[in-house]
Coordinates of C-alpha atoms in Angstrom, one line a residue:
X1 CA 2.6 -13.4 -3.1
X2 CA 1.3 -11.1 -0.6
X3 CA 0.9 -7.5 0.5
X4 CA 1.0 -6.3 4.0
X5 CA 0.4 -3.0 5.4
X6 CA 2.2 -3.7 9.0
X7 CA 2.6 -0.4 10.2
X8 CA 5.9 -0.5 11.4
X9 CA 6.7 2.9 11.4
X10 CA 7.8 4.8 14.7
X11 CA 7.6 8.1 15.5
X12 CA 10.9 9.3 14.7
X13 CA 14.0 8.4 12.5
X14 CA 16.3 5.7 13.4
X15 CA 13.8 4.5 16.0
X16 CA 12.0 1.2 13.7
X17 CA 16.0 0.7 13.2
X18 CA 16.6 0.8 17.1
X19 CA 13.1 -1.5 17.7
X20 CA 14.7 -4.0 15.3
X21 CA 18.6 -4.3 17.0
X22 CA 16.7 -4.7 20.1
X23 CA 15.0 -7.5 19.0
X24 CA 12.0 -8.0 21.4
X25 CA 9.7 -5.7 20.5
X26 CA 6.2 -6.9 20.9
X27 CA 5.1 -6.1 17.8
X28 CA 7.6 -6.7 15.2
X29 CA 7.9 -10.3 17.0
X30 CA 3.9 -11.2 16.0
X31 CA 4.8 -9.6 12.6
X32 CA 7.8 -11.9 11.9
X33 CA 5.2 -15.0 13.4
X34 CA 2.6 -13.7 11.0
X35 CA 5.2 -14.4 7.9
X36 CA 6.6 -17.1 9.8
X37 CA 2.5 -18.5 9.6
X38 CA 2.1 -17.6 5.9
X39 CA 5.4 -17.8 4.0
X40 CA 4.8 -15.7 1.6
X41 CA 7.1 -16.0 -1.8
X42 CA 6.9 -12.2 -2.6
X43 CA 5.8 -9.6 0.3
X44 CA 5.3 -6.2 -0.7
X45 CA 5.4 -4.3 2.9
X46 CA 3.8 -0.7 3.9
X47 CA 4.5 1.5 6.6
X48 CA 8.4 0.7 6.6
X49 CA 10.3 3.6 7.6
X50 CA 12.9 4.9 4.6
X51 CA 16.2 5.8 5.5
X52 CA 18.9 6.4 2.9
X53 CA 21.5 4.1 3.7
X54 CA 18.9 1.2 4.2
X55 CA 20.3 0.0 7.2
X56 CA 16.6 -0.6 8.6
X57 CA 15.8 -2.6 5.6
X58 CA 19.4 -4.7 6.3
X59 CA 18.8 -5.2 9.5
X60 CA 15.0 -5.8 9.1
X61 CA 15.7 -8.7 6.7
X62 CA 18.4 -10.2 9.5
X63 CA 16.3 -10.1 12.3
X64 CA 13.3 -12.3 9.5
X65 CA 16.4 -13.8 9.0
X66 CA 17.1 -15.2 12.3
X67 CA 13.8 -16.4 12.8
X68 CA 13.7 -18.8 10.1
X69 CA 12.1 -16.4 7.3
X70 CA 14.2 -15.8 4.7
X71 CA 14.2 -13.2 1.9
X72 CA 17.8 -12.7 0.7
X73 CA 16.0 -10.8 -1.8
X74 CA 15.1 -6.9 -0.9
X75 CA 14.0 -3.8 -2.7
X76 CA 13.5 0.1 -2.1
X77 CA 13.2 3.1 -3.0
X78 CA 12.7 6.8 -1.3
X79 CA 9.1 7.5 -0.5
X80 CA 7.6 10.9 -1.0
X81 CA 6.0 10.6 2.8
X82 CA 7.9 13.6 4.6
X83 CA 9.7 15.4 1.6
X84 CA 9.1 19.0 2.1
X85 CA 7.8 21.5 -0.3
X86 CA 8.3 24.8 1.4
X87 CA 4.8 26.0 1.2
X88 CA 1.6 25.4 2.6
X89 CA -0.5 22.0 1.1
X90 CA -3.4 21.6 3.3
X91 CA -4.4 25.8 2.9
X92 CA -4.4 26.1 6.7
X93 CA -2.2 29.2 7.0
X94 CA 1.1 27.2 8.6
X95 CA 4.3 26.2 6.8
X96 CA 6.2 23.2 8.2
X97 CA 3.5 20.6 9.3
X98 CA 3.4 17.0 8.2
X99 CA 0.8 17.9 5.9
X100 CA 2.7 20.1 4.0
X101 CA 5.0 17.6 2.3
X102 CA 4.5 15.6 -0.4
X103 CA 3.1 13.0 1.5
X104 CA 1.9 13.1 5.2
X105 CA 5.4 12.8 7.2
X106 CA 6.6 14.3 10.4
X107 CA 10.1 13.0 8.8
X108 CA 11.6 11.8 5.6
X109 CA 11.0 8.7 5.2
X110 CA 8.6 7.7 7.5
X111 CA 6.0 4.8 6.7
X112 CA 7.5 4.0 3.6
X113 CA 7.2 0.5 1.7
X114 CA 9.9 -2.2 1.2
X115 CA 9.5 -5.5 -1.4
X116 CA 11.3 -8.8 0.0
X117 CA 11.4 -11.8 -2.2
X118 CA 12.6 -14.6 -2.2
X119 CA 13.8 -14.6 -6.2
X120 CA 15.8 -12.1 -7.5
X121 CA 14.9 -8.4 -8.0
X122 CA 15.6 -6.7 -11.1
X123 CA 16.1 -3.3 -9.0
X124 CA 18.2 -1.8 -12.0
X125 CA 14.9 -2.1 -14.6
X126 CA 12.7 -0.9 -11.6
X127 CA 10.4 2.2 -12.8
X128 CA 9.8 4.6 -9.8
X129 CA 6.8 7.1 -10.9
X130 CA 6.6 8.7 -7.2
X131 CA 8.1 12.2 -9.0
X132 CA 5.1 12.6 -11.3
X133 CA 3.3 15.4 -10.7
X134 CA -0.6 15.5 -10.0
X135 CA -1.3 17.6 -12.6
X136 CA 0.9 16.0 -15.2
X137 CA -2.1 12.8 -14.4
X138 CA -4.3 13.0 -17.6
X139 CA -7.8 14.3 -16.5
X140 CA -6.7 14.9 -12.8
X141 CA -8.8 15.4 -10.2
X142 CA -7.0 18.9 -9.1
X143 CA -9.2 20.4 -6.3
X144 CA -10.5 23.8 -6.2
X145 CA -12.2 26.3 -3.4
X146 CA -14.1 29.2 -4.8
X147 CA -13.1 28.4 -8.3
X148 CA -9.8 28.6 -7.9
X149 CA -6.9 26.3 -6.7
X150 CA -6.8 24.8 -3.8
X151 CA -4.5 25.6 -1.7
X152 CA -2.8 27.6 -4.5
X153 CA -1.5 27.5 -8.1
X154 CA 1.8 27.0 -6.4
X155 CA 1.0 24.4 -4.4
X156 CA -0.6 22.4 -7.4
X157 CA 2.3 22.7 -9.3
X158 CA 5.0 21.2 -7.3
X159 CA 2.7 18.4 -5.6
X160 CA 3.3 14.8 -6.7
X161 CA 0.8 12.5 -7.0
X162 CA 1.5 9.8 -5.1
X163 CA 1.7 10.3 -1.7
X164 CA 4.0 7.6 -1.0
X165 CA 5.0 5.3 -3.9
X166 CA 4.4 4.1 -7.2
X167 CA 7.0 1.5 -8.3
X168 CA 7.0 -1.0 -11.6
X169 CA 9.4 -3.6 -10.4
X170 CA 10.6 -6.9 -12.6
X171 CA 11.3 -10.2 -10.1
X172 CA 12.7 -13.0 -11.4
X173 CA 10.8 -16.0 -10.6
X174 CA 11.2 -19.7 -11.3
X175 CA 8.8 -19.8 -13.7
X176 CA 9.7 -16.5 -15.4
X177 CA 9.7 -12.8 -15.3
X178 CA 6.7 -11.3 -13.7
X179 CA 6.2 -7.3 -13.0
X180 CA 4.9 -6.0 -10.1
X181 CA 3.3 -2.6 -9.9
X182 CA 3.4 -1.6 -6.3
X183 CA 2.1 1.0 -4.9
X184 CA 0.1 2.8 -0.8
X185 CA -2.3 5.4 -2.0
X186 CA -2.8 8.3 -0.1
X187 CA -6.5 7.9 2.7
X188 CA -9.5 9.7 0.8
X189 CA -10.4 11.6 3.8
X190 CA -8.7 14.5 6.5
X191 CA -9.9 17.0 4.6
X192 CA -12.3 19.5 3.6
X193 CA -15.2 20.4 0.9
X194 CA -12.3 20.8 -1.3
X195 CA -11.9 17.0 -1.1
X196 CA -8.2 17.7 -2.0
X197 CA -7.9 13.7 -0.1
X198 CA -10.4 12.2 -1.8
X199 CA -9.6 13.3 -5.3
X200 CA -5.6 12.4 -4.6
X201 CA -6.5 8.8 -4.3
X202 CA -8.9 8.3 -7.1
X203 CA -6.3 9.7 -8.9
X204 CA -3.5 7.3 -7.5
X205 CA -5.5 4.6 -8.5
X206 CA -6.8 5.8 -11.7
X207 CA -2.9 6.5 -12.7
X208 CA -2.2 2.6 -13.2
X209 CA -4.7 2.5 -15.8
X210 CA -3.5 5.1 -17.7
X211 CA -0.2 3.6 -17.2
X212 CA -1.9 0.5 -18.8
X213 CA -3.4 2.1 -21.7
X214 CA 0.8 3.9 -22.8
X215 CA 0.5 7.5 -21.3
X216 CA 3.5 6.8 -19.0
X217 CA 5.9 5.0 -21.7
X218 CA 6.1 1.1 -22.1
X219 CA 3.6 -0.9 -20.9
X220 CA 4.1 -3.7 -18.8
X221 CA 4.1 -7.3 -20.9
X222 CA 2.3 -9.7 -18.8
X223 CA 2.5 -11.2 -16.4
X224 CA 2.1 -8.8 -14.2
X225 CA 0.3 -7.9 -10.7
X226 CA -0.9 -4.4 -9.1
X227 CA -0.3 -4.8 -5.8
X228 CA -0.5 -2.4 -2.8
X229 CA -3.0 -0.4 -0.4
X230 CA -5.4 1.3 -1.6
X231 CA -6.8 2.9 1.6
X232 CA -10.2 2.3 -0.4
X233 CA -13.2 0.1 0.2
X234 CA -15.3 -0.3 -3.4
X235 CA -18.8 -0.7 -1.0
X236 CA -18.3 1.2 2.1
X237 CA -16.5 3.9 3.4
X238 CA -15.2 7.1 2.4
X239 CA -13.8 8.4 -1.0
X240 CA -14.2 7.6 -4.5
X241 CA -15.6 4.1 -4.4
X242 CA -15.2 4.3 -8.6
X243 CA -12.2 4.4 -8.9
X244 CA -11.0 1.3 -7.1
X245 CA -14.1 -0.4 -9.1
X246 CA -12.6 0.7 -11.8
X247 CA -9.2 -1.1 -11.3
X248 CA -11.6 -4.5 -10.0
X249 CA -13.5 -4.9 -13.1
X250 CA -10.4 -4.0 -15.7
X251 CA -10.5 -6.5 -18.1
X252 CA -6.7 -6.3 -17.8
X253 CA -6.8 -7.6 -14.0
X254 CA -8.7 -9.8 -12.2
X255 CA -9.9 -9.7 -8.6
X256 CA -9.3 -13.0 -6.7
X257 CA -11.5 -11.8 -3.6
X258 CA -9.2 -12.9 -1.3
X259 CA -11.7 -13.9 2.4
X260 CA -10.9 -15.0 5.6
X261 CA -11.3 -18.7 6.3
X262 CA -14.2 -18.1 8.5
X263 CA -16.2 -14.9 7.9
X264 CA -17.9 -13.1 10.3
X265 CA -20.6 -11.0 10.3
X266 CA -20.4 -7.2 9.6
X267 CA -18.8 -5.6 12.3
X268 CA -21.6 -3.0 12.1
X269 CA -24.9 -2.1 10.7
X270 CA -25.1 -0.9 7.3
X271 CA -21.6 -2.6 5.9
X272 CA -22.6 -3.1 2.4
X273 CA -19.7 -5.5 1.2
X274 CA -18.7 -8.9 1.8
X275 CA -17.3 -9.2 5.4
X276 CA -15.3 -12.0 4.9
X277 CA -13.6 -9.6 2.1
X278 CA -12.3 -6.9 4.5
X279 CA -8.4 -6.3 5.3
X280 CA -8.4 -3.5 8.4
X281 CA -9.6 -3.8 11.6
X282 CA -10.5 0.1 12.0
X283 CA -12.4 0.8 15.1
X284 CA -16.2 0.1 14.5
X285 CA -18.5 1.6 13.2
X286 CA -16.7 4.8 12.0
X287 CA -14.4 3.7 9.7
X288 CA -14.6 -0.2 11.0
X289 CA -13.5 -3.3 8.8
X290 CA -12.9 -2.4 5.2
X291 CA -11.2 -3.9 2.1
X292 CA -8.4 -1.6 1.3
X293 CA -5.5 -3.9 0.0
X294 CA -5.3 -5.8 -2.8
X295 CA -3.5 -8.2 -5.1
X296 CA -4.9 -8.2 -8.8
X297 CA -2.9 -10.2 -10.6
X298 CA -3.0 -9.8 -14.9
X299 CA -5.8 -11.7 -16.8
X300 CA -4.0 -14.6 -17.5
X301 CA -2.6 -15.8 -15.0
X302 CA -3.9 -18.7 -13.1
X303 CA -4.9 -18.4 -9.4
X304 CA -4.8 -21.2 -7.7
X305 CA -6.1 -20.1 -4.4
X306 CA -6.2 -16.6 -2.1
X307 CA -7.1 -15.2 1.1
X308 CA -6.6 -12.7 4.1
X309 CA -4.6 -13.9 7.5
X310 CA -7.6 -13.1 9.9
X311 CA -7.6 -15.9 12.1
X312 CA -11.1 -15.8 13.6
X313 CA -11.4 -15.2 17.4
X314 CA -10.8 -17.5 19.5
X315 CA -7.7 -18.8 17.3
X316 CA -4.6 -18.1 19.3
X317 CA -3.3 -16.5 16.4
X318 CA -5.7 -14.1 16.2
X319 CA -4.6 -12.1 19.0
X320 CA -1.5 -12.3 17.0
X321 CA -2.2 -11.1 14.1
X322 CA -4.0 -8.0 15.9
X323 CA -0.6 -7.3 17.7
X324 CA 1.1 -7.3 14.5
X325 CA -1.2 -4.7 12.5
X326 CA -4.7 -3.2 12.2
X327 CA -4.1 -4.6 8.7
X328 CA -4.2 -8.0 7.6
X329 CA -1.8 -9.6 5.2
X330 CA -3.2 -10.5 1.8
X331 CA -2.1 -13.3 0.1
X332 CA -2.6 -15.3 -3.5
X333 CA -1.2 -18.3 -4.9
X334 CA -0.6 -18.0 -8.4
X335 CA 1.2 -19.6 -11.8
X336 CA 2.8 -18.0 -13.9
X337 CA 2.4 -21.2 -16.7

């Protein structure tokens, strides 16, 4: 199983579709050879742009498809990235602007996410939790300027929380069912003292505890496995380092620590965390390498072996992987029995 944040969206509707019937775009060819490389059973994919007929899901699982990676298996749903709200939900004055939907779109649709499998999806006992609202999140996190709401009471009470997706989803495995909460959290930072960013995706990540603990209905039987981007480092980095702690060291989950074969160094003075632990290649040193995906499978499951795709340089396939994404796809082996 594996997540991958490929960043595969484009900069307008219709055009990752367009990039995919073409077939030789540079990119999506070193991301089919990164999957082609790892083979994962279950790929949870970010930054898939969302259309409603999911023709670019169809014709993205083809293309896979015709270069010898199969998923006959795909799943998804609409994001909240470029849903607009009609008002103003960054408090700069201006209606209209990317940052003034529901999540950070200059369309609908744009950057969503997309699970391929290769076992069967139980899409019709699929939870999608991308409609709660922020402040229906006990304890949230809602920010204020001057004491008051920020932007505005109005604003606070039509936003959702996640920025683009919180999904429960059952798959069908060989072994048994196992439940995958999937999920891209909103980035902790692009804003101001108000920390509206920051306090989004603590609370994006804080939500699947609660979810654990009953406050949104039935919980999940095990096995089960939060899985997704985090846009959140727990050493370094900006935002709320707690509460992706929190999520590492619930007794509920356990943290593989996926690592590249070969680690390197820091890729810059004062990187507090494990290097060889890291999943972005961000420009150094401001944000540079951080750990922002994850796969945390349920306690009792048996892991059998993890890691990050980084080949290290030198490798051929590193240049690869860097065509394919900033990001790096995270992987674990796991059993079920």
């Amino acid at each position: 199983m594996a997540t991958y944040h490929a960043e595969l969206s484009r900069d307008g509707p219709g055009l990752l579709l367009r990039d995919i019937l073409k077939g030789d775009d540079p990119q999506l060819l070193a991301f089919r050879a990164v999957l082609a490389e790892t083979s994962p059973d279950i790929l949870l994919v970010q930054g898939v742009d969302y259309d409603h007929g999911q023709a670019t899901l169809a014709a993205l699982q083809s293309w896979l498809r015709d270069g010898g990676v199969e998923y006959p298996y795909a799943f998804s749903l609409p994001p909240n990235a470029g849903v607009p709200t009609g008002l103003d939900m960054d408090g700069d004055g201006r209606l209209g602007e990317p940052e003034d939907n529901q999540g950070f779109g200059r369309f609908y649709g744009e950057g969503g996410m997309a699970l391929l499998s290769r076992y069967p999806i139980g899409a019709d006992m699929a939870r999608d939790f991308s409609g709660l609202l922020w402040a229906d999140l006990p304890g949230a996190l809602l920010p204020q300027r001057d004491g008051a709401p920020f932007p505005s009471a109005e604003a606070q009470a039509v936003l959702r929380l996640a920025s683009v997706a919180h999904w429960m989803v059952p798959v069908e495995t060989p072994s048994g069912p196992l439940v995958l909460m999937a999920f891209h959290a909103a980035p902790p930072v692009f804003d101001g003292v108000e920390d509206r960013n920051g306090r989004r995706n603590h609370d994006q990540l804080i939500f699947w505890r609660h979810l654990l603990d009953g406050a949104f209905g039935a919980v999940p039987e095990p096995p089960f496995v939060l899985i997704g981007n985090a846009n959140l480092d727990p050493e370094d980095g900006d935002g709320r380092r707690e509460a992706i702690r929190a999520l590492l060291t619930d007794p509920r989950l356990q943290d593989p620590e996926p690592a590249r074969p070969r680690g390197p160094l820091a890729d810059h003075p004062g990187h507090a965390g494990d290097p060889r632990l890291d999943t972005v290649a961000w420009p150094a040193p401001d944000p540079g390498h951080r750990r922002v995906s994850y796969v945390l499978p349920s306690a009792e499951i048996v892991v059998r072996g993890a890691g990050v795709y980084w080949p290290p340089k030198g490798d051929p396939a590193a240049e690869l992987a860097a065509t394919a994404s900033r990001h790096r796809l995270v992987w674990v082996d796991m059993s079920l029995n």
